[in-house]
């Protein structure tokens, strides 16, 4: 379990570094479509790293921490929308749903 927790912490730290880059770009007026592309290619990709290995074992704290990254990102991309509205508007699943999809694809 400790290995999973360390992996999740490292992944979250790395994702927040990409999040900072997206935040800076948003201040410069990046388009929503481009922001979503950056999110999917950098942040969500980082979060999905090895999710099949640790998906079944994270604590609720780590699951919330990982989901929080997406919530923060959506507040940057579409600040006027709630998290649920942003999911619908951007046509993206929650990270928990995405991890389940990835795990099922592996099987």
mmCIF file of C-alpha atoms in Angstrom:
data_model
loop_
_atom_site.group_PDB
_atom_site.id
_atom_site.type_symbol
_atom_site.label_atom_id
_atom_site.label_comp_id
_atom_site.label_asym_id
_atom_site.label_seq_id
_atom_site.Cartn_x
_atom_site.Cartn_y
_atom_site.Cartn_z
ATOM 1 C CA UNK A 1 0.000 0.000 0.000
ATOM 2 C CA UNK A 2 2.854 2.382 0.769
ATOM 3 C CA UNK A 3 4.251 1.975 -2.749
ATOM 4 C CA UNK A 4 0.856 2.945 -4.164
ATOM 5 C CA UNK A 5 0.641 5.992 -1.894
ATOM 6 C CA UNK A 6 4.138 7.133 -2.879
ATOM 7 C CA UNK A 7 3.333 6.638 -6.553
ATOM 8 C CA UNK A 8 0.097 8.592 -6.258
ATOM 9 C CA UNK A 9 1.812 11.434 -4.380
ATOM 10 C CA UNK A 10 4.543 11.655 -7.039
ATOM 11 C CA UNK A 11 1.947 11.608 -9.816
ATOM 12 C CA UNK A 12 -0.114 14.340 -8.153
ATOM 13 C CA UNK A 13 2.983 16.522 -7.715
ATOM 14 C CA UNK A 14 3.897 16.097 -11.376
ATOM 15 C CA UNK A 15 0.334 16.824 -12.508
ATOM 16 C CA UNK A 16 0.261 20.043 -10.449
ATOM 17 C CA UNK A 17 3.410 21.224 -12.255
ATOM 18 C CA UNK A 18 1.548 20.855 -15.555
ATOM 19 C CA UNK A 19 -1.473 22.496 -13.964
ATOM 20 C CA UNK A 20 0.656 25.549 -13.183
ATOM 21 C CA UNK A 21 1.682 25.785 -16.844
ATOM 22 C CA UNK A 22 -1.959 25.647 -17.919
ATOM 23 C CA UNK A 23 -2.804 28.353 -15.382
ATOM 24 C CA UNK A 24 -0.114 30.655 -16.814
ATOM 25 C CA UNK A 25 -1.307 30.011 -20.372
ATOM 26 C CA UNK A 26 -4.906 30.743 -19.402
ATOM 27 C CA UNK A 27 -3.847 34.159 -18.144
ATOM 28 C CA UNK A 28 -2.415 34.788 -21.613
ATOM 29 C CA UNK A 29 -5.802 34.077 -23.212
ATOM 30 C CA UNK A 30 -5.466 30.493 -24.455
ATOM 31 C CA UNK A 31 -8.646 29.134 -26.060
ATOM 32 C CA UNK A 32 -10.812 26.590 -24.222
ATOM 33 C CA UNK A 33 -10.242 23.960 -26.919
ATOM 34 C CA UNK A 34 -6.462 24.356 -26.600
ATOM 35 C CA UNK A 35 -6.692 24.237 -22.800
ATOM 36 C CA UNK A 36 -8.595 20.956 -22.983
ATOM 37 C CA UNK A 37 -5.980 19.534 -25.368
ATOM 38 C CA UNK A 38 -3.203 20.492 -22.945
ATOM 39 C CA UNK A 39 -5.178 19.029 -20.053
ATOM 40 C CA UNK A 40 -5.744 15.710 -21.836
ATOM 41 C CA UNK A 41 -2.199 15.404 -23.167
ATOM 42 C CA UNK A 42 -0.275 16.452 -20.079
ATOM 43 C CA UNK A 43 -2.329 16.428 -16.920
ATOM 44 C CA UNK A 44 -4.771 13.579 -17.482
ATOM 45 C CA UNK A 45 -2.041 11.499 -19.106
ATOM 46 C CA UNK A 46 0.136 11.983 -16.015
ATOM 47 C CA UNK A 47 -2.719 11.043 -13.717
ATOM 48 C CA UNK A 48 -3.534 7.926 -15.744
ATOM 49 C CA UNK A 49 0.053 6.719 -15.470
ATOM 50 C CA UNK A 50 -0.119 3.115 -14.265
ATOM 51 C CA UNK A 51 -3.682 3.479 -12.994
ATOM 52 C CA UNK A 52 -4.313 -0.197 -13.695
ATOM 53 C CA UNK A 53 -1.693 -1.025 -11.080
ATOM 54 C CA UNK A 54 -2.905 1.245 -8.279
ATOM 55 C CA UNK A 55 -6.556 1.890 -9.184
ATOM 56 C CA UNK A 56 -7.928 -0.758 -6.810
ATOM 57 C CA UNK A 57 -5.850 0.299 -3.817
ATOM 58 C CA UNK A 58 -5.852 4.074 -3.281
ATOM 59 C CA UNK A 59 -7.303 5.468 -0.085
ATOM 60 C CA UNK A 60 -10.293 7.770 -0.323
ATOM 61 C CA UNK A 61 -7.905 10.634 0.463
ATOM 62 C CA UNK A 62 -5.772 9.825 -2.588
ATOM 63 C CA UNK A 63 -8.830 9.332 -4.797
ATOM 64 C CA UNK A 64 -10.118 12.767 -3.767
ATOM 65 C CA UNK A 65 -6.676 14.301 -4.269
ATOM 66 C CA UNK A 66 -6.473 12.920 -7.800
ATOM 67 C CA UNK A 67 -10.015 14.063 -8.634
ATOM 68 C CA UNK A 68 -9.187 17.484 -7.186
ATOM 69 C CA UNK A 69 -6.608 18.008 -9.925
ATOM 70 C CA UNK A 70 -9.327 17.765 -12.560
ATOM 71 C CA UNK A 71 -11.610 20.074 -10.567
ATOM 72 C CA UNK A 72 -8.865 22.715 -10.310
ATOM 73 C CA UNK A 73 -8.103 22.368 -14.001
ATOM 74 C CA UNK A 74 -11.728 22.845 -14.990
ATOM 75 C CA UNK A 75 -11.923 25.979 -12.812
ATOM 76 C CA UNK A 76 -9.087 27.364 -14.942
ATOM 77 C CA UNK A 77 -10.562 26.261 -18.286
ATOM 78 C CA UNK A 78 -14.218 27.185 -17.633
ATOM 79 C CA UNK A 79 -14.306 29.260 -14.434
ATOM 80 C CA UNK A 80 -18.007 30.133 -14.626
ATOM 81 C CA UNK A 81 -19.137 26.489 -14.525
ATOM 82 C CA UNK A 82 -19.419 24.041 -11.643
ATOM 83 C CA UNK A 83 -17.459 20.807 -11.842
ATOM 84 C CA UNK A 84 -20.482 18.788 -13.027
ATOM 85 C CA UNK A 85 -21.387 21.441 -15.610
ATOM 86 C CA UNK A 86 -17.780 21.511 -16.836
ATOM 87 C CA UNK A 87 -17.770 17.722 -17.228
ATOM 88 C CA UNK A 88 -20.867 17.972 -19.422
ATOM 89 C CA UNK A 89 -19.699 21.029 -21.359
ATOM 90 C CA UNK A 90 -16.251 19.588 -22.111
ATOM 91 C CA UNK A 91 -17.679 16.074 -22.620
ATOM 92 C CA UNK A 92 -15.131 14.483 -20.291
ATOM 93 C CA UNK A 93 -15.628 11.771 -17.646
ATOM 94 C CA UNK A 94 -14.589 12.077 -14.022
ATOM 95 C CA UNK A 95 -11.113 10.725 -13.374
ATOM 96 C CA UNK A 96 -12.610 7.791 -11.477
ATOM 97 C CA UNK A 97 -14.704 6.879 -14.524
ATOM 98 C CA UNK A 98 -11.685 7.339 -16.788
ATOM 99 C CA UNK A 99 -9.558 5.036 -14.635
ATOM 100 C CA UNK A 100 -12.233 2.337 -14.766
ATOM 101 C CA UNK A 101 -12.354 2.652 -18.576
ATOM 102 C CA UNK A 102 -8.571 2.303 -18.806
ATOM 103 C CA UNK A 103 -8.566 -0.729 -16.509
ATOM 104 C CA UNK A 104 -11.312 -2.397 -18.543
ATOM 105 C CA UNK A 105 -9.407 -1.725 -21.779
ATOM 106 C CA UNK A 106 -6.410 -3.571 -20.352
ATOM 107 C CA UNK A 107 -8.507 -6.606 -19.484
#
